[in-house]
mmCIF file of C-alpha atoms and ligand atoms in Angstrom:
data_model
loop_
_atom_site.group_PDB
_atom_site.id
_atom_site.type_symbol
_atom_site.label_atom_id
_atom_site.label_comp_id
_atom_site.label_asym_id
_atom_site.label_seq_id
_atom_site.Cartn_x
_atom_site.Cartn_y
_atom_site.Cartn_z
ATOM 1 C CA MET A 1 132.792 115.067 91.344
ATOM 2 C CA SER A 2 134.497 118.332 89.459
ATOM 3 C CA THR A 3 133.899 121.849 89.942
ATOM 4 C CA MET A 4 134.646 124.727 87.377
ATOM 5 C CA PRO A 5 134.331 128.351 88.657
ATOM 6 C CA THR A 6 133.429 130.694 85.885
ATOM 7 C CA SER A 7 134.042 134.422 86.548
ATOM 8 C CA ASN A 8 132.134 137.161 84.739
ATOM 9 C CA GLY A 9 135.113 139.303 84.762
ATOM 10 C CA ARG A 10 134.471 141.191 88.392
ATOM 11 C CA ARG A 11 133.468 138.388 90.319
ATOM 12 C CA LEU A 12 132.893 134.883 90.917
ATOM 13 C CA THR A 13 129.324 134.244 89.896
ATOM 14 C CA VAL A 14 128.874 130.502 89.334
ATOM 15 C CA LEU A 15 130.617 126.904 90.511
ATOM 16 C CA ARG A 16 129.650 124.052 88.569
ATOM 17 C CA GLY A 17 129.838 120.500 89.068
ATOM 18 C CA ARG A 18 128.881 117.040 88.097
ATOM 19 C CA SER A 19 127.732 114.133 90.035
ATOM 20 C CA LEU A 20 128.312 110.631 88.948
ATOM 21 C CA ALA A 21 125.769 107.489 89.603
ATOM 22 C CA LYS A 22 126.654 105.041 92.291
ATOM 23 C CA ILE A 23 127.163 101.458 91.352
ATOM 24 C CA THR A 24 126.852 98.962 94.067
ATOM 25 C CA LEU A 25 129.300 96.049 92.657
ATOM 26 C CA SER A 26 127.853 94.133 95.811
ATOM 27 C CA LEU A 27 125.719 94.511 98.830
ATOM 28 C CA HIS A 28 125.648 92.521 101.761
ATOM 29 C CA VAL A 29 123.192 93.279 104.580
ATOM 30 C CA LEU A 30 124.663 92.290 107.921
ATOM 31 C CA GLY A 31 121.463 92.651 110.088
ATOM 32 C CA ALA A 32 119.210 95.525 111.341
ATOM 33 C CA ARG A 33 120.164 98.251 113.871
ATOM 34 C CA ALA A 34 118.436 99.273 116.864
ATOM 35 C CA ASP A 35 118.628 102.798 115.105
ATOM 36 C CA GLY A 36 116.129 101.730 112.310
ATOM 37 C CA TYR A 37 119.507 100.952 109.511
ATOM 38 C CA HIS A 38 121.383 97.918 108.650
ATOM 39 C CA ASP A 39 124.791 97.441 109.108
ATOM 40 C CA LEU A 40 126.273 96.874 105.581
ATOM 41 C CA ASP A 41 129.353 95.293 103.728
ATOM 42 C CA ALA A 42 128.851 96.425 100.288
ATOM 43 C CA LEU A 43 131.516 97.518 97.428
ATOM 44 C CA THR A 44 131.045 100.421 95.636
ATOM 45 C CA VAL A 45 132.076 102.662 92.491
ATOM 46 C CA ALA A 46 131.119 105.765 90.760
ATOM 47 C CA ALA A 47 130.181 105.346 86.705
ATOM 48 C CA SER A 48 130.847 108.181 84.140
ATOM 49 C CA ASP A 49 127.215 107.812 83.337
ATOM 50 C CA PRO A 50 124.591 108.684 84.563
ATOM 51 C CA TYR A 51 125.574 111.630 85.408
ATOM 52 C CA ASP A 52 123.999 115.358 86.645
ATOM 53 C CA ASP A 53 124.987 118.611 86.649
ATOM 54 C CA ILE A 54 125.015 121.232 89.056
ATOM 55 C CA ALA A 55 125.014 125.058 89.050
ATOM 56 C CA LEU A 56 125.639 127.313 92.024
ATOM 57 C CA TYR A 57 124.716 130.753 92.023
ATOM 58 C CA ARG A 58 124.666 133.571 94.632
ATOM 59 C CA GLN A 59 121.260 135.228 95.310
ATOM 60 C CA ALA A 60 120.015 137.705 97.609
ATOM 61 C CA HIS A 61 118.310 135.291 100.029
ATOM 62 C CA GLY A 62 117.137 131.929 100.999
ATOM 63 C CA THR A 63 118.105 128.431 99.313
ATOM 64 C CA THR A 64 116.346 127.424 96.051
ATOM 65 C CA VAL A 65 116.529 124.989 93.544
ATOM 66 C CA SER A 66 115.531 124.868 89.855
ATOM 67 C CA VAL A 67 115.687 121.099 88.365
ATOM 68 C CA THR A 68 115.330 120.267 84.317
ATOM 69 C CA PRO A 69 113.684 118.376 83.395
ATOM 70 C CA LYS A 70 110.679 118.971 85.403
ATOM 71 C CA GLY A 71 109.583 116.410 88.356
ATOM 72 C CA ALA A 72 112.958 115.066 87.672
ATOM 73 C CA ALA A 73 113.645 115.774 91.667
ATOM 74 C CA PRO A 74 112.258 117.394 94.298
ATOM 75 C CA THR A 75 111.935 121.411 93.730
ATOM 76 C CA ASN A 76 110.473 122.155 97.564
ATOM 77 C CA ALA A 77 114.429 123.142 99.034
ATOM 78 C CA ALA A 78 113.556 121.218 102.123
ATOM 79 C CA ASN A 79 113.064 118.032 100.624
ATOM 80 C CA ASN A 80 115.998 118.220 98.089
ATOM 81 C CA LEU A 81 119.404 116.828 99.340
ATOM 82 C CA ALA A 82 121.419 119.551 97.170
ATOM 83 C CA THR A 83 119.692 122.737 98.831
ATOM 84 C CA ARG A 84 120.193 120.517 102.315
ATOM 85 C CA ALA A 85 123.695 120.201 101.715
ATOM 86 C CA VAL A 86 123.759 124.217 101.064
ATOM 87 C CA GLU A 87 121.717 124.578 104.143
ATOM 88 C CA LEU A 88 124.052 122.712 106.609
ATOM 89 C CA LEU A 89 127.445 124.755 105.159
ATOM 90 C CA ARG A 90 125.753 127.974 105.389
ATOM 91 C CA PRO A 91 127.293 128.679 108.858
ATOM 92 C CA HIS A 92 130.734 128.500 106.907
ATOM 93 C CA LEU A 93 130.004 130.638 103.548
ATOM 94 C CA PRO A 94 130.796 134.164 103.902
ATOM 95 C CA SER A 95 128.267 136.866 104.951
ATOM 96 C CA ASP A 96 128.497 138.356 101.124
ATOM 97 C CA VAL A 97 126.672 134.736 99.832
ATOM 98 C CA PRO A 98 123.367 135.719 101.529
ATOM 99 C CA GLY A 99 121.477 133.123 99.569
ATOM 100 C CA MET A 100 122.013 130.569 97.143
ATOM 101 C CA ARG A 101 120.375 128.797 94.082
ATOM 102 C CA VAL A 102 120.800 125.307 92.817
ATOM 103 C CA ARG A 103 120.837 124.282 89.214
ATOM 104 C CA LEU A 104 119.905 121.005 89.088
ATOM 105 C CA THR A 105 119.988 119.011 85.728
ATOM 106 C CA LYS A 106 119.429 115.154 86.105
ATOM 107 C CA ARG A 107 120.096 112.369 84.221
ATOM 108 C CA ILE A 108 120.010 110.036 86.720
ATOM 109 C CA PRO A 109 116.575 108.911 87.595
ATOM 110 C CA ILE A 110 115.792 108.706 91.244
ATOM 111 C CA GLY A 111 114.321 105.530 93.148
ATOM 112 C CA ALA A 112 116.671 103.712 91.034
ATOM 113 C CA GLY A 113 119.412 102.687 93.341
ATOM 114 C CA LEU A 114 122.044 104.848 91.303
ATOM 115 C CA GLY A 115 122.460 107.372 94.626
ATOM 116 C CA GLY A 116 121.743 110.070 92.582
ATOM 117 C CA GLY A 117 119.909 112.809 95.661
ATOM 118 C CA SER A 118 123.402 111.427 97.322
ATOM 119 C CA SER A 119 125.623 112.131 94.711
ATOM 120 C CA ASN A 120 123.957 115.679 94.249
ATOM 121 C CA ALA A 121 124.098 116.207 97.981
ATOM 122 C CA ALA A 122 128.231 115.061 97.781
ATOM 123 C CA THR A 123 128.822 117.602 94.794
ATOM 124 C CA VAL A 124 127.569 120.776 96.211
ATOM 125 C CA LEU A 125 129.442 119.877 99.228
ATOM 126 C CA GLY A 126 132.602 119.080 97.316
ATOM 127 C CA MET A 127 131.951 122.375 95.587
ATOM 128 C CA LEU A 128 131.551 124.709 98.605
ATOM 129 C CA ALA A 129 134.201 123.425 100.659
ATOM 130 C CA LYS A 130 136.522 123.796 97.725
ATOM 131 C CA HIS A 131 135.764 127.036 96.903
ATOM 132 C CA TYR A 132 135.485 128.552 100.421
ATOM 133 C CA ARG A 133 137.932 126.183 101.795
ATOM 134 C CA ILE A 134 135.649 124.668 104.500
ATOM 135 C CA PRO A 135 137.823 122.503 106.999
ATOM 136 C CA LYS A 136 137.346 118.612 106.026
ATOM 137 C CA ARG A 137 135.761 117.769 109.372
ATOM 138 C CA VAL A 138 132.918 120.331 108.812
ATOM 139 C CA VAL A 139 132.093 118.556 105.634
ATOM 140 C CA ALA A 140 132.424 115.243 106.535
ATOM 141 C CA HIS A 141 130.015 115.971 109.586
ATOM 142 C CA ALA A 142 127.423 117.324 107.121
ATOM 143 C CA ALA A 143 127.824 114.339 104.667
ATOM 144 C CA ALA A 144 126.976 111.814 106.784
ATOM 145 C CA LYS A 145 124.320 113.774 108.069
ATOM 146 C CA LEU A 146 122.909 113.960 104.717
ATOM 147 C CA GLY A 147 122.479 110.080 104.258
ATOM 148 C CA SER A 148 124.132 106.933 104.197
ATOM 149 C CA ASP A 149 125.408 107.038 100.621
ATOM 150 C CA VAL A 150 126.945 111.274 100.911
ATOM 151 C CA PRO A 151 130.254 109.769 102.008
ATOM 152 C CA PHE A 152 131.070 107.569 99.159
ATOM 153 C CA ALA A 153 129.504 110.151 96.537
ATOM 154 C CA LEU A 154 132.335 112.545 98.519
ATOM 155 C CA GLY A 155 135.419 110.301 97.486
ATOM 156 C CA GLY A 156 134.090 109.056 94.598
ATOM 157 C CA ARG A 157 136.725 106.283 94.819
ATOM 158 C CA PRO A 158 135.907 102.543 94.768
ATOM 159 C CA ALA A 159 135.505 101.430 98.360
ATOM 160 C CA PHE A 160 134.087 99.022 100.691
ATOM 161 C CA MET A 161 131.064 100.511 102.338
ATOM 162 C CA ARG A 162 130.698 99.830 106.037
ATOM 163 C CA GLY A 163 128.114 100.529 109.107
ATOM 164 C CA ARG A 164 125.106 101.902 107.776
ATOM 165 C CA GLY A 165 127.218 103.267 104.753
ATOM 166 C CA GLU A 166 129.571 106.329 106.582
ATOM 167 C CA ARG A 167 132.392 103.860 107.089
ATOM 168 C CA LEU A 168 134.655 103.586 104.051
ATOM 169 C CA GLU A 169 137.789 101.681 103.070
ATOM 170 C CA PRO A 170 139.430 101.989 99.869
ATOM 171 C CA ALA A 171 138.838 99.267 97.285
ATOM 172 C CA SER A 172 142.149 100.270 95.622
ATOM 173 C CA HIS A 173 142.130 96.774 93.692
ATOM 174 C CA VAL A 174 139.122 97.498 91.505
ATOM 175 C CA GLY A 175 140.457 98.553 88.103
ATOM 176 C CA VAL A 176 137.889 99.977 85.578
ATOM 177 C CA LEU A 177 135.275 98.251 85.073
ATOM 178 C CA HIS A 178 132.769 98.645 81.640
ATOM 179 C CA LEU A 179 129.500 98.610 82.306
ATOM 180 C CA VAL A 180 125.661 98.488 80.890
ATOM 181 C CA ILE A 181 123.351 100.017 83.379
ATOM 182 C CA ALA A 182 119.527 99.785 82.738
ATOM 183 C CA THR A 183 116.581 101.356 84.671
ATOM 184 C CA PRO A 184 113.541 100.423 84.310
ATOM 185 C CA PRO A 185 110.438 102.713 84.241
ATOM 186 C CA PHE A 186 109.390 102.472 87.902
ATOM 187 C CA GLY A 187 111.473 102.560 90.743
ATOM 188 C CA CYS A 188 112.155 101.198 94.197
ATOM 189 C CA ALA A 189 111.813 102.868 97.491
ATOM 190 C CA THR A 190 114.779 102.288 99.626
ATOM 191 C CA PRO A 191 112.804 102.440 103.228
ATOM 192 C CA ALA A 192 110.464 99.992 101.858
ATOM 193 C CA VAL A 193 113.354 97.583 100.594
ATOM 194 C CA TYR A 194 115.096 97.660 103.531
ATOM 195 C CA ARG A 195 111.587 96.905 105.562
ATOM 196 C CA ALA A 196 110.914 94.184 103.196
ATOM 197 C CA TRP A 197 114.113 92.637 103.730
ATOM 198 C CA ASP A 198 113.417 92.748 107.835
ATOM 199 C CA GLU A 199 110.093 90.935 107.103
ATOM 200 C CA LEU A 200 111.635 88.146 104.826
ATOM 201 C CA GLY A 201 113.876 87.530 107.997
ATOM 202 C CA ALA A 202 117.070 89.033 106.700
ATOM 203 C CA PRO A 203 117.685 86.922 103.176
ATOM 204 C CA ARG A 204 120.853 85.924 101.896
ATOM 205 C CA SER A 205 120.711 86.311 98.031
ATOM 206 C CA ASP A 206 121.722 83.466 96.028
ATOM 207 C CA ARG A 207 121.980 84.709 93.050
ATOM 208 C CA VAL A 208 125.770 84.827 93.353
ATOM 209 C CA LEU A 209 128.571 86.391 90.640
ATOM 210 C CA ASP A 210 132.007 84.855 90.324
ATOM 211 C CA SER A 211 134.312 87.480 90.820
ATOM 212 C CA ASP A 212 138.206 88.208 91.834
ATOM 213 C CA LEU A 213 136.480 91.491 93.526
ATOM 214 C CA VAL A 214 135.022 90.077 96.594
ATOM 215 C CA VAL A 215 135.898 86.859 98.531
ATOM 216 C CA GLY A 216 132.881 84.726 97.501
ATOM 217 C CA GLY A 217 131.862 86.460 94.499
ATOM 218 C CA LEU A 218 129.066 89.369 93.664
ATOM 219 C CA ARG A 219 125.684 89.293 95.167
ATOM 220 C CA ASN A 220 123.176 91.671 96.711
ATOM 221 C CA ASP A 221 121.188 90.813 99.767
ATOM 222 C CA LEU A 222 118.669 93.483 98.952
ATOM 223 C CA GLU A 223 117.608 91.830 95.463
ATOM 224 C CA PRO A 224 114.582 89.217 97.154
ATOM 225 C CA ALA A 225 113.435 92.402 99.220
ATOM 226 C CA ALA A 226 113.365 94.501 96.010
ATOM 227 C CA LEU A 227 111.537 91.745 94.231
ATOM 228 C CA VAL A 228 108.702 91.580 96.912
ATOM 229 C CA VAL A 229 108.297 95.615 96.790
ATOM 230 C CA ALA A 230 108.356 95.501 92.897
ATOM 231 C CA PRO A 231 107.299 92.230 91.331
ATOM 232 C CA GLU A 232 107.980 93.349 87.817
ATOM 233 C CA LEU A 233 111.565 93.501 88.548
ATOM 234 C CA ALA A 234 111.893 89.749 87.684
ATOM 235 C CA SER A 235 110.387 90.271 84.283
ATOM 236 C CA PHE A 236 112.578 93.154 83.632
ATOM 237 C CA ARG A 237 115.811 91.157 85.059
ATOM 238 C CA GLU A 238 115.131 88.367 82.290
ATOM 239 C CA ALA A 239 114.611 90.302 79.572
ATOM 240 C CA LEU A 240 118.096 92.051 80.544
ATOM 241 C CA ALA A 241 119.733 88.761 80.954
ATOM 242 C CA ALA A 242 118.212 87.581 77.290
ATOM 243 C CA ALA A 243 119.265 90.858 75.554
ATOM 244 C CA THR A 244 122.671 90.906 77.135
ATOM 245 C CA GLN A 245 123.383 87.002 77.864
ATOM 246 C CA LEU A 246 124.993 88.085 80.775
ATOM 247 C CA PRO A 247 123.928 87.550 84.761
ATOM 248 C CA PRO A 248 122.591 91.515 85.490
ATOM 249 C CA ILE A 249 123.418 92.801 88.833
ATOM 250 C CA LEU A 250 120.895 94.480 91.225
ATOM 251 C CA LEU A 251 122.101 98.605 91.973
ATOM 252 C CA GLY A 252 121.738 99.469 95.528
ATOM 253 C CA SER A 253 117.902 98.774 96.760
ATOM 254 C CA GLY A 254 116.879 99.052 93.079
ATOM 255 C CA SER A 255 115.222 99.039 90.446
ATOM 256 C CA SER A 256 118.365 99.256 88.157
ATOM 257 C CA TYR A 257 120.489 96.551 86.812
ATOM 258 C CA ALA A 258 123.918 96.591 85.441
ATOM 259 C CA VAL A 259 125.994 93.998 83.506
ATOM 260 C CA ILE A 260 129.912 93.929 83.211
ATOM 261 C CA VAL A 261 131.553 93.753 80.095
ATOM 262 C CA GLU A 262 134.818 93.670 78.842
ATOM 263 C CA ASP A 263 135.179 96.817 76.959
ATOM 264 C CA ALA A 264 133.790 100.358 75.937
ATOM 265 C CA ASP A 265 133.187 99.003 72.378
ATOM 266 C CA THR A 266 131.196 96.020 73.813
ATOM 267 C CA ALA A 267 129.603 98.341 76.414
ATOM 268 C CA ALA A 268 127.965 100.490 73.623
ATOM 269 C CA ALA A 269 127.416 97.522 71.619
ATOM 270 C CA ILE A 270 125.143 95.740 74.138
ATOM 271 C CA ALA A 271 123.387 98.971 75.266
ATOM 272 C CA SER A 272 122.016 99.897 71.989
ATOM 273 C CA ARG A 273 120.745 96.009 72.088
ATOM 274 C CA VAL A 274 119.157 96.478 75.002
ATOM 275 C CA ARG A 275 117.734 99.977 74.018
ATOM 276 C CA ALA A 276 116.355 98.003 71.286
ATOM 277 C CA ALA A 277 115.326 94.859 73.052
ATOM 278 C CA LEU A 278 113.306 96.379 75.697
ATOM 279 C CA ARG A 279 112.451 99.555 74.165
ATOM 280 C CA LEU A 280 114.320 101.550 77.009
ATOM 281 C CA ASP A 281 115.952 104.772 76.513
ATOM 282 C CA ALA A 282 117.255 104.672 79.992
ATOM 283 C CA VAL A 283 120.058 102.634 79.315
ATOM 284 C CA TRP A 284 124.079 103.484 79.243
ATOM 285 C CA ALA A 285 127.516 102.331 78.585
ATOM 286 C CA ALA A 286 129.613 103.274 81.638
ATOM 287 C CA ALA A 287 133.082 102.981 82.897
ATOM 288 C CA THR A 288 134.202 103.031 86.453
ATOM 289 C CA VAL A 289 135.905 106.371 87.542
ATOM 290 C CA GLY A 290 138.145 106.954 90.575
ATOM 291 C CA SER A 291 140.271 103.924 90.497
HETATM 292 O O1 C5P B 301 120.902 107.164 104.701
HETATM 293 P P1 C5P B 301 119.491 107.184 104.109
HETATM 294 O O2 C5P B 301 118.601 108.534 104.457
HETATM 295 O O3 C5P B 301 119.738 107.344 102.377
HETATM 296 O O4 C5P B 301 118.648 105.965 104.217
HETATM 297 C C1 C5P B 301 117.308 106.107 103.859
HETATM 298 C C2 C5P B 301 116.901 104.939 104.057
HETATM 299 O O5 C5P B 301 117.352 103.752 103.596
HETATM 300 C C3 C5P B 301 116.482 104.868 105.344
HETATM 301 O O6 C5P B 301 115.651 105.433 105.954
HETATM 302 C C4 C5P B 301 116.592 103.382 105.855
HETATM 303 O O7 C5P B 301 115.245 103.033 106.034
HETATM 304 C C5 C5P B 301 117.329 102.829 104.849
HETATM 305 N N1 C5P B 301 118.858 102.131 104.801
HETATM 306 C C6 C5P B 301 119.057 101.142 105.773
HETATM 307 N N2 C5P B 301 120.277 101.093 106.321
HETATM 308 C C7 C5P B 301 121.001 101.659 105.877
HETATM 309 C C8 C5P B 301 121.011 102.372 104.518
HETATM 310 C C9 C5P B 301 119.411 103.128 104.531
HETATM 311 O O8 C5P B 301 117.796 100.906 106.524
HETATM 312 N N3 C5P B 301 122.625 101.371 105.784
#
């Protein structure tokens, strides 16, 4: 998340920020909780691409959102996490900011396991907190309220996410990783994937990627459930594995997958190979950030 205030010469008129995609390198689901959530132990990092751009403008009244391209995120302020973030901080905004317009330029696909909506919310919280000097505890409270992934997105550093995701422990041993991320032309609804995980009897994924980042290796326990919710994920994963000759990791509750590669040049070369082989635009060469 970054912010850049722009002045029109007299007074501040716009705040700009960037929301990064979330990459779940490993996701261990510990069990269902009484509140409907699940306890997790996940290793999560932010990636340089895809990302969304956010601009905040003061307006006469109300909180509204415009989205480019059309349809890439909800424009109903009650359903958009970015506008909900503004609303939660509204009591802490000065009286000369009667309303706010959020302009969202989306590149992070939704329903893709990349945490785009949560990242948008975190970016807005961070922009407003910095500009209006809102106390950290107010912002942290708003983040946890907005969603399980928002506290992570607010920090943006490699972290183990515990509890329902809101308890963070720095994962400072994670250096810069190079990745290729691919999103199929269909999404996975997170609540449906968790429900399927319950119905399958709390499975553990047996696809484990050897890694020194996590004891026991990287795995995503939601993968068996995501495959039930979106059976076409199986052929997508196979095609990605064939094009990269690497083991794909399911990101979050899906539908995106990533492979870890050795350097930026390899990431760029593999990303263009995947674009051609899968006839897919939603492919990114990225590096992890915040290490
Ligand atoms: O917290 P958030 O609104 O992002 O979660 C979306 C949905 O994902 C929840 O309503 C719940 O169904 C599921 N979820 C869960 N356990 C978590 C995180 C999310 O069951 N730790």
